Short mmCIF file of C-alpha atoms in Angstrom, two decimals:
data_model
loop_
_atom_site.label_atom_id
_atom_site.label_comp_id
_atom_site.label_asym_id
_atom_site.label_seq_id
_atom_site.Cartn_x
_atom_site.Cartn_y
_atom_site.Cartn_z
CA MET A 1109 26.12 -3.50 -7.29
CA ASP A 1110 23.99 -1.43 -4.92
CA LEU A 1111 20.71 -2.76 -6.18
CA ILE A 1112 17.50 -2.98 -4.08
CA PRO A 1113 15.77 -5.37 -3.96
CA VAL A 1114 18.56 -7.81 -4.44
CA PRO A 1115 18.17 -9.61 -7.68
CA GLN A 1116 18.21 -13.24 -7.91
CA HIS A 1117 21.45 -13.47 -10.22
CA ALA A 1118 23.71 -10.78 -10.98
CA THR A 1119 27.11 -10.52 -12.39
CA VAL A 1120 29.28 -7.52 -13.21
CA ASP A 1121 32.25 -7.71 -15.67
CA GLU A 1122 35.39 -8.53 -13.71
CA GLU A 1123 37.50 -5.90 -15.89
CA GLY A 1124 35.21 -2.91 -14.97
CA ARG A 1125 34.10 -2.32 -18.38
CA ARG A 1126 31.28 0.16 -18.98
CA TYR A 1127 29.15 1.00 -21.83
CA ALA A 1128 29.07 4.79 -22.54
CA PHE A 1129 26.08 6.67 -23.77
CA GLY A 1130 26.47 9.26 -26.55
CA PRO A 1131 24.52 12.49 -26.61
CA ARG A 1132 21.68 11.08 -28.40
CA PRO A 1133 21.12 7.40 -27.47
CA VAL A 1134 18.25 5.89 -29.44
CA LEU A 1135 15.63 3.35 -28.14
CA ALA A 1136 14.23 0.31 -29.89
CA ALA A 1137 11.05 -0.98 -28.40
CA GLY A 1138 9.47 -4.22 -29.75
CA PRO A 1139 5.65 -5.43 -29.54
CA GLY A 1140 4.01 -4.86 -25.81
CA ALA A 1141 7.11 -2.74 -24.85
CA GLU A 1142 5.33 0.52 -25.72
CA GLY A 1143 4.50 1.40 -22.09
CA VAL A 1144 7.88 0.83 -20.70
CA ALA A 1145 9.55 2.92 -23.75
CA ARG A 1146 7.09 6.00 -22.78
CA TRP A 1147 8.17 5.49 -18.96
CA LEU A 1148 11.85 5.60 -19.93
CA ARG A 1149 11.41 8.41 -22.23
CA ARG A 1150 9.44 10.45 -19.43
CA GLU A 1151 11.36 9.55 -16.35
CA LEU A 1152 14.97 8.61 -17.78
CA GLY A 1153 14.78 11.43 -20.49
CA ALA A 1154 13.90 14.02 -17.47
CA ALA A 1155 17.04 13.23 -15.53
CA THR A 1156 19.67 12.83 -18.62
CA GLY A 1157 18.29 15.09 -21.27
CA TRP A 1158 17.91 12.16 -23.62
CA GLU A 1159 15.03 12.30 -26.07
CA LEU A 1160 15.49 8.46 -26.80
CA PRO A 1161 14.16 8.53 -30.41
CA ALA A 1162 12.97 5.26 -31.72
CA ALA A 1163 15.73 3.32 -33.61
CA GLY A 1164 15.37 3.32 -37.55
CA ALA A 1165 14.77 0.31 -39.27
CA GLY A 1166 17.58 -2.18 -39.06
CA ALA A 1167 19.00 -0.02 -36.34
CA ARG A 1168 20.26 -1.97 -33.21
CA GLY A 1169 19.47 0.78 -30.74
CA ASP A 1170 21.43 1.78 -27.32
CA VAL A 1171 18.57 0.62 -25.26
CA ARG A 1172 16.51 -2.41 -26.60
CA LEU A 1173 13.12 -3.49 -25.05
CA ALA A 1174 11.65 -6.95 -25.93
CA VAL A 1175 8.60 -8.78 -24.16
CA ASP A 1176 8.93 -12.56 -24.36
CA PRO A 1177 5.86 -14.23 -23.16
CA GLY A 1178 7.89 -17.55 -23.58
CA ARG A 1179 10.29 -16.53 -20.72
CA ALA A 1180 7.44 -16.77 -18.06
CA GLU A 1181 7.20 -20.54 -18.04
CA ALA A 1182 10.85 -20.71 -17.28
CA ASP A 1183 11.40 -17.69 -15.16
CA GLY A 1184 8.01 -16.76 -13.76
CA PRO A 1185 5.67 -13.83 -14.34
CA GLU A 1186 6.97 -10.36 -13.92
CA SER A 1187 10.42 -11.70 -14.62
CA TYR A 1188 13.31 -10.01 -16.66
CA ARG A 1189 16.57 -10.22 -18.00
CA LEU A 1190 18.97 -7.20 -18.34
CA THR A 1191 22.37 -7.38 -20.32
CA VAL A 1192 24.90 -4.52 -20.67
CA ASP A 1193 27.81 -5.00 -22.86
CA ALA A 1194 29.58 -3.57 -25.82
CA ASP A 1195 26.41 -3.34 -28.11
CA GLY A 1196 24.45 -1.54 -25.45
CA VAL A 1197 21.48 -2.49 -23.20
CA GLU A 1198 19.22 -5.54 -23.73
CA LEU A 1199 16.20 -5.53 -21.68
CA THR A 1200 13.62 -8.38 -22.05
CA GLY A 1201 10.67 -9.14 -19.73
CA ALA A 1202 8.45 -12.17 -19.51
CA ASP A 1203 5.55 -9.64 -19.63
CA ALA A 1204 5.09 -5.66 -19.64
CA ALA A 1205 5.31 -5.55 -15.82
CA GLY A 1206 8.51 -7.67 -15.86
CA LEU A 1207 10.00 -5.17 -18.17
CA LEU A 1208 9.15 -2.29 -16.31
CA TRP A 1209 10.78 -3.88 -13.23
CA GLY A 1210 13.94 -4.50 -15.47
CA ALA A 1211 13.75 -0.65 -16.14
CA GLN A 1212 14.03 0.11 -12.53
CA THR A 1213 17.20 -1.88 -12.24
CA LEU A 1214 18.49 0.05 -15.19
CA ARG A 1215 17.62 3.44 -13.47
CA GLN A 1216 19.38 2.12 -10.26
CA LEU A 1217 22.52 1.29 -12.46
CA LEU A 1218 22.61 4.58 -13.69
CA GLY A 1219 23.28 6.18 -10.45
CA PRO A 1220 21.19 8.70 -8.06
CA ALA A 1221 21.11 11.47 -10.45
CA ALA A 1222 18.98 9.28 -12.80
CA TYR A 1223 16.19 9.87 -10.46
CA ARG A 1224 16.42 13.72 -10.88
CA ARG A 1225 13.57 15.68 -12.82
CA ALA A 1226 16.32 17.87 -14.64
CA PRO A 1227 19.81 16.86 -15.80
CA LEU A 1228 22.40 17.92 -13.54
CA ALA A 1229 24.69 18.21 -16.65
CA GLY A 1230 24.21 17.79 -20.28
CA PRO A 1231 23.22 14.57 -21.98
CA ALA A 1232 26.47 13.10 -22.59
CA GLY A 1233 28.61 11.53 -19.75
CA TRP A 1234 26.36 8.42 -18.80
CA SER A 1235 27.61 5.14 -18.59
CA LEU A 1236 26.54 1.61 -17.30
CA PRO A 1237 28.84 -1.16 -15.94
CA TYR A 1238 28.90 -4.34 -18.21
CA VAL A 1239 26.50 -6.68 -15.96
CA SER A 1240 24.07 -9.29 -16.61
CA VAL A 1241 20.79 -9.77 -14.33
CA ALA A 1242 18.02 -12.39 -14.16
CA ASP A 1243 15.36 -11.56 -11.75
CA ALA A 1244 11.93 -12.50 -10.84
CA PRO A 1245 9.67 -11.79 -7.59
CA ARG A 1246 9.19 -14.17 -4.76
CA PHE A 1247 5.31 -13.00 -4.39
CA GLY A 1248 2.87 -11.77 -6.83
CA TRP A 1249 1.40 -9.52 -4.03
CA ARG A 1250 3.94 -6.90 -2.79
CA GLY A 1251 1.91 -4.00 -1.57
CA MET A 1252 1.45 -1.11 0.70
CA LEU A 1253 -1.71 0.16 2.46
CA LEU A 1254 -2.06 4.19 2.36
CA ASP A 1255 -4.60 5.24 4.87
CA VAL A 1256 -5.86 8.54 3.46
CA ALA A 1257 -9.01 8.59 5.62
CA ARG A 1258 -7.38 9.54 8.96
CA HIS A 1259 -5.15 12.03 7.31
CA PHE A 1260 -6.08 13.03 3.68
CA MET A 1261 -3.34 12.98 1.15
CA PRO A 1262 -4.34 14.96 -1.98
CA LYS A 1263 -4.38 13.21 -5.46
CA ASP A 1264 -0.66 14.45 -6.40
CA GLY A 1265 0.74 12.68 -3.14
CA VAL A 1266 -1.34 9.53 -4.09
CA LEU A 1267 0.45 9.55 -7.66
CA ARG A 1268 4.04 10.23 -6.07
CA TYR A 1269 3.49 7.25 -3.87
CA ILE A 1270 2.67 5.13 -6.85
CA ASP A 1271 5.89 6.23 -8.51
CA LEU A 1272 7.77 5.21 -5.03
CA LEU A 1273 6.12 1.92 -5.00
CA VAL A 1274 7.25 1.24 -8.58
CA ALA A 1275 10.73 2.41 -7.86
CA HIS A 1276 10.97 -0.34 -5.17
CA LYS A 1277 9.49 -2.92 -7.46
CA LEU A 1278 5.99 -2.96 -5.51
CA ASN A 1279 2.83 -3.76 -7.32
CA VAL A 1280 -0.19 -3.13 -5.10
CA LEU A 1281 -1.66 0.13 -3.61
CA HIS A 1282 -4.31 -0.55 -0.71
CA LEU A 1283 -6.23 2.74 -0.77
CA HIS A 1284 -8.19 2.77 2.95
CA LEU A 1285 -10.89 5.30 1.46
CA THR A 1286 -13.36 5.46 4.41
CA ASP A 1287 -13.37 5.62 8.13
CA ASP A 1288 -14.75 7.35 11.01
CA GLN A 1289 -12.45 10.19 10.50
CA GLY A 1290 -13.50 11.10 7.03
CA TRP A 1291 -15.09 9.46 3.52
CA ARG A 1292 -12.55 10.29 0.70
CA ILE A 1293 -14.27 9.02 -2.62
CA GLU A 1294 -16.95 11.01 -4.33
CA ILE A 1295 -20.41 8.75 -4.61
CA ALA A 1296 -22.55 10.52 -7.24
CA ARG A 1297 -25.80 8.87 -5.89
CA HIS A 1298 -25.12 9.88 -2.38
CA PRO A 1299 -23.12 13.24 -2.36
CA ARG A 1300 -23.56 13.88 1.53
CA LEU A 1301 -20.69 11.30 1.77
CA THR A 1302 -18.22 13.69 0.67
CA GLU A 1303 -20.13 16.95 1.56
CA VAL A 1304 -20.33 16.06 4.92
CA GLY A 1305 -18.36 13.12 5.57
CA ALA A 1306 -15.21 14.31 4.01
CA TRP A 1307 -14.65 16.95 6.60
CA ARG A 1308 -14.19 17.03 10.30
CA PRO A 1309 -13.77 20.33 12.59
CA ARG A 1310 -10.46 19.56 14.31
CA SER A 1311 -8.10 16.56 14.93
CA ARG A 1312 -6.54 14.86 18.08
CA TRP A 1313 -2.84 15.81 18.00
CA GLY A 1314 -0.85 12.79 18.93
CA HIS A 1315 -2.39 9.56 20.37
CA ARG A 1316 -5.87 9.17 21.49
CA ALA A 1317 -4.58 9.88 24.93
CA SER A 1318 -3.09 12.77 24.15
CA PRO A 1319 -4.62 15.97 25.83
CA LEU A 1320 -3.56 18.30 22.60
CA TRP A 1321 -5.76 18.92 19.68
CA ASN A 1322 -5.21 20.48 16.35
CA ASP A 1323 -8.36 23.14 15.84
CA THR A 1324 -7.68 23.28 12.10
CA PRO A 1325 -10.74 21.61 10.18
CA HIS A 1326 -9.22 18.88 7.93
CA GLY A 1327 -10.68 17.06 5.03
CA GLY A 1328 -10.61 16.79 1.49
CA PHE A 1329 -11.66 13.80 -0.93
CA TYR A 1330 -10.88 12.49 -4.47
CA THR A 1331 -13.45 13.28 -7.19
CA ARG A 1332 -14.84 10.59 -9.55
CA ASP A 1333 -12.29 12.05 -12.17
CA ASP A 1334 -9.48 12.15 -9.64
CA ILE A 1335 -10.02 8.10 -8.93
CA ARG A 1336 -10.05 7.44 -12.64
CA GLU A 1337 -6.65 9.61 -12.97
CA ILE A 1338 -5.29 7.53 -10.00
CA VAL A 1339 -6.37 4.13 -11.21
CA ALA A 1340 -4.99 5.00 -14.90
CA TYR A 1341 -1.87 6.14 -13.69
CA ALA A 1342 -1.22 2.97 -11.50
CA ALA A 1343 -2.41 0.77 -14.57
CA GLU A 1344 0.55 2.18 -16.96
CA ARG A 1345 2.82 1.28 -14.01
CA HIS A 1346 1.39 -2.16 -13.45
CA VAL A 1347 0.11 -1.42 -9.98
CA ARG A 1348 -2.98 -2.97 -8.71
CA VAL A 1349 -5.14 -0.36 -6.81
CA VAL A 1350 -7.19 -2.20 -3.90
CA PRO A 1351 -10.23 0.23 -2.66
CA GLU A 1352 -11.22 -0.20 0.82
CA ILE A 1353 -14.82 0.75 1.83
CA ASP A 1354 -15.26 -0.35 5.52
CA ILE A 1355 -18.27 -2.06 6.97
CA PRO A 1356 -19.97 -2.51 9.06
CA GLY A 1357 -17.69 -0.52 11.64
CA HIS A 1358 -15.43 2.22 11.25
CA SER A 1359 -18.47 4.10 9.82
CA GLN A 1360 -19.34 7.40 11.62
CA ALA A 1361 -18.23 9.45 8.89
CA ALA A 1362 -20.97 7.60 6.66
CA ILE A 1363 -23.69 8.00 9.61
CA ALA A 1364 -22.74 11.59 9.97
CA ALA A 1365 -23.78 12.23 6.37
CA TYR A 1366 -26.75 10.13 6.42
CA PRO A 1367 -28.12 9.14 10.04
CA GLU A 1368 -30.54 6.60 8.86
CA LEU A 1369 -27.45 4.35 8.23
CA GLY A 1370 -26.98 4.06 12.11
CA ASN A 1371 -28.81 2.21 14.89
CA ARG A 1372 -31.16 5.26 15.49
CA ASP A 1373 -33.35 3.21 18.07
CA VAL A 1374 -30.48 3.43 20.68
CA VAL A 1375 -28.29 6.48 19.27
CA ASP A 1376 -29.42 10.11 18.39
CA THR A 1377 -27.28 9.56 14.99
CA ALA A 1378 -28.52 12.88 13.42
CA ALA A 1379 -26.37 14.60 16.20
CA LEU A 1380 -23.27 12.86 15.01
CA GLY A 1381 -20.47 14.51 13.05
CA VAL A 1382 -17.43 13.09 11.58
CA TRP A 1383 -15.42 11.74 14.43
CA ASP A 1384 -12.37 13.87 15.36
CA ASP A 1385 -10.35 11.27 17.59
CA TRP A 1386 -8.75 8.12 17.12
CA GLY A 1387 -9.28 4.47 18.11
CA VAL A 1388 -12.28 2.26 17.95
CA ASN A 1389 -15.76 4.12 17.29
CA GLU A 1390 -18.91 2.53 18.76
CA ASN A 1391 -21.06 4.06 16.27
CA VAL A 1392 -21.51 1.14 13.55
CA LEU A 1393 -23.97 0.67 10.66
CA ALA A 1394 -27.47 -0.70 11.28
CA PRO A 1395 -28.16 -4.27 10.32
CA THR A 1396 -30.92 -3.62 7.75
CA GLU A 1397 -32.12 -4.37 4.05
CA ASP A 1398 -31.68 -0.66 3.48
CA VAL A 1399 -28.27 -0.36 4.47
CA LEU A 1400 -27.26 -3.08 2.50
CA ARG A 1401 -28.83 -1.49 -0.53
CA PHE A 1402 -27.20 1.90 0.15
CA TYR A 1403 -23.65 0.06 0.42
CA GLU A 1404 -24.66 -1.66 -2.82
CA GLU A 1405 -25.23 1.43 -4.63
CA VAL A 1406 -21.77 2.64 -3.26
CA PHE A 1407 -19.89 -0.33 -4.27
CA GLU A 1408 -21.60 -0.05 -7.74
CA GLU A 1409 -19.74 3.05 -8.04
CA VAL A 1410 -16.65 1.88 -6.63
CA LEU A 1411 -16.50 -0.91 -9.35
CA GLU A 1412 -17.12 1.38 -12.13
CA LEU A 1413 -14.11 3.61 -11.07
CA PHE A 1414 -12.11 0.83 -10.27
CA PRO A 1415 -12.15 -1.54 -13.38
CA VAL A 1416 -11.60 -5.33 -12.82
CA GLU A 1417 -8.46 -5.21 -14.82
CA VAL A 1418 -6.54 -3.05 -12.47
CA SER A 1419 -8.84 -3.62 -9.33
CA PRO A 1420 -9.78 -7.45 -9.27
CA PHE A 1421 -9.84 -7.21 -5.52
CA VAL A 1422 -12.19 -4.91 -3.13
CA HIS A 1423 -11.57 -4.59 0.48
CA VAL A 1424 -14.61 -4.20 2.81
CA GLY A 1425 -12.74 -3.92 5.94
CA GLY A 1426 -14.60 -6.14 8.55
CA ASP A 1427 -12.64 -5.30 11.33
CA GLU A 1428 -12.87 -3.63 14.91
CA CYS A 1429 -16.69 -3.75 14.82
CA PRO A 1430 -18.05 -3.24 18.58
CA LYS A 1431 -21.38 -4.82 19.15
CA ALA A 1432 -22.84 -2.90 22.16
CA GLN A 1433 -25.21 -0.86 19.97
CA TRP A 1434 -26.45 -3.95 18.41
CA ARG A 1435 -26.90 -5.73 21.96
CA ALA A 1436 -28.86 -2.70 23.04
CA SER A 1437 -30.94 -2.35 19.91
CA PRO A 1438 -34.27 -3.93 19.75
CA ALA A 1439 -34.23 -3.62 15.91
CA ALA A 1440 -30.76 -5.43 15.60
CA ARG A 1441 -32.16 -8.26 18.24
CA ALA A 1442 -35.04 -8.68 16.05
CA ARG A 1443 -32.71 -9.11 12.95
CA ILE A 1444 -30.66 -11.69 14.79
CA GLU A 1445 -33.59 -13.61 15.36
CA GLU A 1446 -35.09 -13.24 11.65
CA LEU A 1447 -31.84 -14.15 9.99
CA GLY A 1448 -31.28 -17.00 12.32
CA VAL A 1449 -27.40 -15.97 12.83
CA ASP A 1450 -25.35 -16.52 15.96
CA GLY A 1451 -25.82 -13.41 18.00
CA GLU A 1452 -24.19 -9.76 17.28
CA ASP A 1453 -21.01 -11.71 15.87
CA GLY A 1454 -23.10 -13.41 13.61
CA LEU A 1455 -24.62 -9.98 12.16
CA GLN A 1456 -21.07 -8.98 11.61
CA ALA A 1457 -20.44 -12.00 9.44
CA TRP A 1458 -24.08 -11.48 7.74
CA PHE A 1459 -22.72 -8.27 6.49
CA ILE A 1460 -19.61 -9.74 5.22
CA ARG A 1461 -20.97 -12.92 3.56
CA HIS A 1462 -23.62 -10.70 2.00
CA PHE A 1463 -20.86 -8.57 0.14
CA ASP A 1464 -18.85 -11.48 -0.37
CA GLY A 1465 -21.49 -13.09 -2.63
CA TRP A 1466 -22.45 -9.70 -4.23
CA LEU A 1467 -18.84 -8.95 -5.29
CA ALA A 1468 -18.21 -12.63 -6.57
CA ALA A 1469 -21.24 -12.25 -8.80
CA ARG A 1470 -19.71 -9.27 -10.49
CA GLY A 1471 -16.36 -10.76 -11.01
CA ARG A 1472 -14.37 -9.55 -7.97
CA ARG A 1473 -12.95 -10.80 -4.97
CA LEU A 1474 -13.50 -9.76 -1.45
CA VAL A 1475 -10.68 -9.00 1.08
CA GLY A 1476 -11.12 -8.18 4.66
CA TRP A 1477 -9.04 -7.96 7.71
CA ASP A 1478 -8.82 -11.32 9.55
CA GLU A 1479 -11.91 -10.75 11.70
CA ILE A 1480 -14.00 -11.91 8.78
CA LEU A 1481 -12.79 -15.56 9.44
CA GLU A 1482 -15.16 -15.50 12.50
CA GLY A 1483 -18.11 -16.01 10.39
CA GLY A 1484 -17.15 -18.45 7.66
CA LEU A 1485 -16.18 -17.33 4.37
CA ALA A 1486 -16.67 -18.05 0.60
CA ASP A 1487 -14.05 -20.02 -1.30
CA GLY A 1488 -12.82 -16.86 -3.13
CA ALA A 1489 -12.51 -14.26 -0.27
CA VAL A 1490 -8.75 -13.06 0.50
CA VAL A 1491 -7.88 -12.56 4.35
CA SER A 1492 -5.67 -9.58 5.19
CA SER A 1493 -3.83 -11.10 8.32
CA TRP A 1494 -3.25 -8.05 10.38
CA ARG A 1495 -3.46 -8.96 14.20
CA GLY A 1496 -0.47 -11.29 13.72
CA TYR A 1497 0.23 -14.37 11.69
CA GLY A 1498 -2.46 -16.48 13.39
CA GLY A 1499 -5.36 -15.19 11.43
CA GLY A 1500 -3.38 -15.83 8.06
CA ILE A 1501 -2.39 -19.29 8.99
CA ALA A 1502 -6.09 -20.43 9.86
CA ALA A 1503 -7.04 -18.91 6.84
CA ALA A 1504 -4.41 -20.69 4.66
CA GLU A 1505 -4.92 -23.96 6.30
CA ALA A 1506 -8.43 -23.48 5.57
CA GLY A 1507 -7.81 -23.06 1.85
CA HIS A 1508 -8.42 -19.00 1.87
CA ASP A 1509 -5.56 -16.87 0.09
CA VAL A 1510 -3.79 -14.50 2.42
CA VAL A 1511 -2.02 -11.48 2.59
CA MET A 1512 0.47 -10.98 5.54
CA CYS A 1513 0.49 -7.64 7.15
CA PRO A 1514 0.87 -8.63 11.02
CA GLU A 1515 1.02 -5.38 12.98
CA GLN A 1516 3.79 -6.53 14.95
CA ARG A 1517 5.90 -6.77 12.02
CA VAL A 1518 5.04 -4.37 9.31
CA TYR A 1519 3.10 -1.62 10.54
CA LEU A 1520 5.05 1.30 9.41
CA ASP A 1521 3.13 3.76 11.92
CA HIS A 1522 4.99 1.89 14.77
CA ARG A 1523 7.99 3.93 15.66
CA GLN A 1524 11.54 3.21 14.29
CA ALA A 1525 13.61 3.34 17.14
CA ASP A 1526 13.48 3.98 21.13
CA GLY A 1527 14.21 7.38 22.76
CA PRO A 1528 12.38 10.66 23.23
CA GLU A 1529 13.15 12.10 19.87
CA GLU A 1530 10.86 10.03 17.67
CA PRO A 1531 7.82 11.72 16.92
CA MET A 1532 4.48 10.67 18.09
CA PRO A 1533 5.92 7.25 18.97
CA ILE A 1534 3.51 4.66 18.50
CA GLY A 1535 3.64 0.70 19.27
CA TYR A 1536 6.86 -1.40 19.13
CA VAL A 1537 10.02 -0.57 17.86
CA ARG A 1538 10.30 -1.75 14.37
CA SER A 1539 13.67 -0.77 12.91
CA LEU A 1540 15.36 -0.97 9.42
CA GLU A 1541 16.90 -4.28 10.49
CA ASP A 1542 13.48 -5.66 11.98
CA VAL A 1543 11.48 -5.03 8.65
CA TYR A 1544 14.40 -6.32 6.64
CA ARG A 1545 13.99 -9.94 8.64
CA PHE A 1546 10.34 -10.01 8.17
CA GLU A 1547 9.19 -13.26 6.61
CA PRO A 1548 5.72 -13.44 5.02
CA VAL A 1549 5.44 -17.27 5.14
CA PRO A 1550 5.55 -18.67 8.66
CA PRO A 1551 7.50 -21.81 9.00
CA LYS A 1552 4.65 -23.73 10.53
CA LEU A 1553 2.65 -23.43 7.50
CA SER A 1554 2.35 -26.72 5.56
CA ALA A 1555 3.61 -26.45 1.95
CA GLU A 1556 -0.12 -26.81 0.59
CA ALA A 1557 -1.24 -23.77 2.95
CA ALA A 1558 1.84 -21.95 2.05
CA ALA A 1559 1.05 -21.76 -1.56
CA HIS A 1560 -2.16 -19.69 -0.36
CA VAL A 1561 0.03 -16.60 0.81
CA LEU A 1562 -0.41 -14.21 -2.18
CA GLY A 1563 2.27 -12.04 -0.49
CA ALA A 1564 2.44 -9.26 1.89
CA GLN A 1565 2.04 -5.47 2.47
CA ALA A 1566 3.19 -2.91 4.68
CA ASN A 1567 0.43 -0.87 6.28
CA VAL A 1568 0.53 2.69 6.84
CA TRP A 1569 -2.20 4.13 9.31
CA THR A 1570 -2.09 8.03 9.38
CA GLU A 1571 -3.60 9.02 12.64
CA VAL A 1572 -0.24 10.56 13.55
CA MET A 1573 0.83 11.19 10.17
CA GLU A 1574 -0.65 14.75 9.21
CA SER A 1575 1.43 15.50 6.21
CA GLN A 1576 3.10 13.96 3.28
CA ALA A 1577 6.46 14.58 5.05
CA ARG A 1578 5.19 12.66 8.08
CA VAL A 1579 4.37 9.89 5.97
CA ASP A 1580 7.80 9.90 4.34
CA TYR A 1581 9.44 9.93 7.70
CA GLN A 1582 7.34 6.71 8.76
CA VAL A 1583 7.78 5.00 5.63
CA PHE A 1584 11.30 5.41 4.37
CA PRO A 1585 13.67 3.96 4.60
CA ARG A 1586 11.68 0.84 6.01
CA LEU A 1587 9.88 0.31 2.71
CA ALA A 1588 13.15 -0.39 0.89
CA ALA A 1589 13.55 -3.19 3.45
CA PHE A 1590 10.16 -4.42 2.91
CA ALA A 1591 10.57 -4.37 -0.77
CA GLU A 1592 13.54 -6.51 -0.65
CA ALA A 1593 11.93 -9.08 2.09
CA VAL A 1594 8.86 -9.51 -0.52
CA TRP A 1595 10.67 -9.34 -3.94
CA SER A 1596 13.98 -11.48 -3.21
CA ARG A 1597 14.41 -14.83 -2.40
CA LEU A 1598 16.14 -14.57 0.95
CA PRO A 1599 17.38 -16.93 3.48
CA GLU A 1600 15.39 -17.29 6.73
CA PRO A 1601 15.35 -14.27 8.79
CA GLU A 1602 18.30 -14.79 10.92
CA SER A 1603 20.54 -15.67 8.17
CA ARG A 1604 20.07 -12.49 6.05
CA ASP A 1605 22.91 -10.68 5.18
CA TYR A 1606 21.58 -7.38 6.98
CA GLU A 1607 25.18 -5.73 6.83
CA GLY A 1608 25.20 -6.23 3.07
CA PHE A 1609 21.80 -4.68 2.79
CA GLU A 1610 22.57 -1.64 5.17
CA ALA A 1611 25.86 -1.19 2.71
CA ARG A 1612 23.88 -0.93 -0.24
CA MET A 1613 21.25 1.45 1.51
CA ALA A 1614 24.05 4.00 1.33
CA ALA A 1615 23.47 4.51 -2.52
CA HIS A 1616 19.66 3.99 -1.88
CA TYR A 1617 19.69 7.02 0.39
CA ALA A 1618 21.01 9.02 -2.17
CA ARG A 1619 18.40 7.87 -4.64
CA LEU A 1620 15.73 8.79 -2.10
CA ASP A 1621 17.40 12.44 -1.93
CA ALA A 1622 17.23 12.91 -5.41
CA LEU A 1623 13.51 11.87 -5.35
CA GLY A 1624 12.87 14.45 -2.74
CA VAL A 1625 11.93 11.78 -0.09
CA GLY A 1626 11.83 12.81 3.60
CA TYR A 1627 13.19 9.52 5.08
CA ARG A 1628 14.19 8.96 8.53
CA PRO A 1629 18.10 9.35 8.74
CA PRO A 1630 20.01 6.38 10.24
CA THR A 1631 21.23 8.72 13.01
CA GLY A 1632 17.98 9.72 13.95
CA PRO A 1633 15.55 12.33 13.09
CA LEU A 1634 16.16 15.87 11.94
CA PRO A 1635 15.13 18.70 14.18
CA TRP A 1636 12.24 19.59 12.01
CA GLN A 1637 10.98 15.83 11.74
CA ARG A 1638 10.60 15.62 15.59
CA ARG A 1639 7.30 16.64 17.55
CA PRO A 1640 8.50 17.48 20.92
CA GLY A 1641 5.87 17.29 23.73
CA VAL A 1642 3.19 15.38 21.53
CA PRO A 1643 2.26 12.16 23.29
CA GLY A 1644 2.24 8.68 21.59
CA ARG A 1645 1.76 5.33 22.50
CA PRO A 1646 5.09 3.38 22.74
CA LEU A 1647 4.93 -0.21 23.78
CA GLU A 1648 8.18 -1.63 25.03
CA GLY A 1649 9.99 -4.86 24.73
CA ALA A 1650 10.14 -7.28 21.71
CA PRO A 1651 6.58 -7.59 19.78
CA PRO A 1652 4.83 -11.16 20.35
CA ILE A 1653 4.58 -13.42 17.38
CA VAL A 1654 0.89 -14.24 17.43
#
């Protein structure tokens, strides 16, 4: 079986028997299975031509769905069992999420044509091999960060990526909604955040050292109803959405909209626009009570739009905050003395600790990049370990929950191969095999600390991804390797069967083709995927383990 991610246990009938569906298969869905039944009718129905009517009273059904919470204790949350035999398909989940992941396995078994939006032939002729699959995820946090701030992705593209996550049994979408280059979420009390902050006049074309510019104005944002739709769409598919609102750095778009948010005693903030370049920006938030109140109002609307059932975690950034303006600011120096904090680093920690408590009081958990460790954290805060494993190790050993996303391992903006044809090459070479051998839990962690690793996510930063096609190229096929690394219980990295995974990818490429994903082919970029003459920032050699 060419299943990705590979399941814990799977057996195929040795005699090669198959269950053949008739032209009008019926579906029986027990209590709690209604959402997955809708998904099957919508997705498989489009590809197969099946209507999948509900089985009548006493009828067995060709496909039978059930949720059995009793299995959670034995098999774990999000687990499922799938059996195909002469009686048809029996799919049982420990919960509704597990049932949906089992449905992804069912779809894979039907073949690449099951990913089409219309049948290639009539509704007859579909069959499944006799199989028995028992499966459960290794980690509860299996995510991808999508940076929509640097280059905006319209709502339909975000919904498409939710479906692509689900197809790979991933369950977290981290939406990077604000940065120096754009503010992407409508805030009713502060309309200039999107009226001004969502648009920039031009964009650097390539890495920040490139002399080239794209002079087409760029922008866009999600309305409040767009966000509600994204969240509801994700919730139906058992995907958590983690919104990120960056503080106190990465904030020039907000300062361009509301100059009083910046350090006006050292910078003419009224002259600032939305940033058109990449890198780390010096314009950071002023450490004032008024700025805190402003962002509390922002977060109040964010919490309304991202209900706790779908978004128990809220990301506040906390990374890459230059301190030069605070060092030069008399107001900031007075603030340091008033608060009694440890210099400019203490000011950054003050921002984070304030919103840590503020969010906790409202039933949410703060997540931040590993720089937030530098000022001390409340017990409930979660660390996204991006600069390497080091921050995650320190956080886990200190009793904090961690999401592993080390730049040198799972940043999908990094190039996939060496050579001049890779478009706008950034960072180290991170091949499909490199990502497949990613291990979220460093061996040096104690067992107690390892329990604090919630999981991992692959991060997709879009400075050099100006379109959905470019995002597809950078993300796929490596997201399939990442999905197996965080779902499946694989051996240690050097012992993993990459050749077997690569063989299974042959079928998976056909699935991606059917889904219309513009992945990087194994032989290298197609002519239209290249960006000749656009400088990147390639780093040579093996990435460090830090």
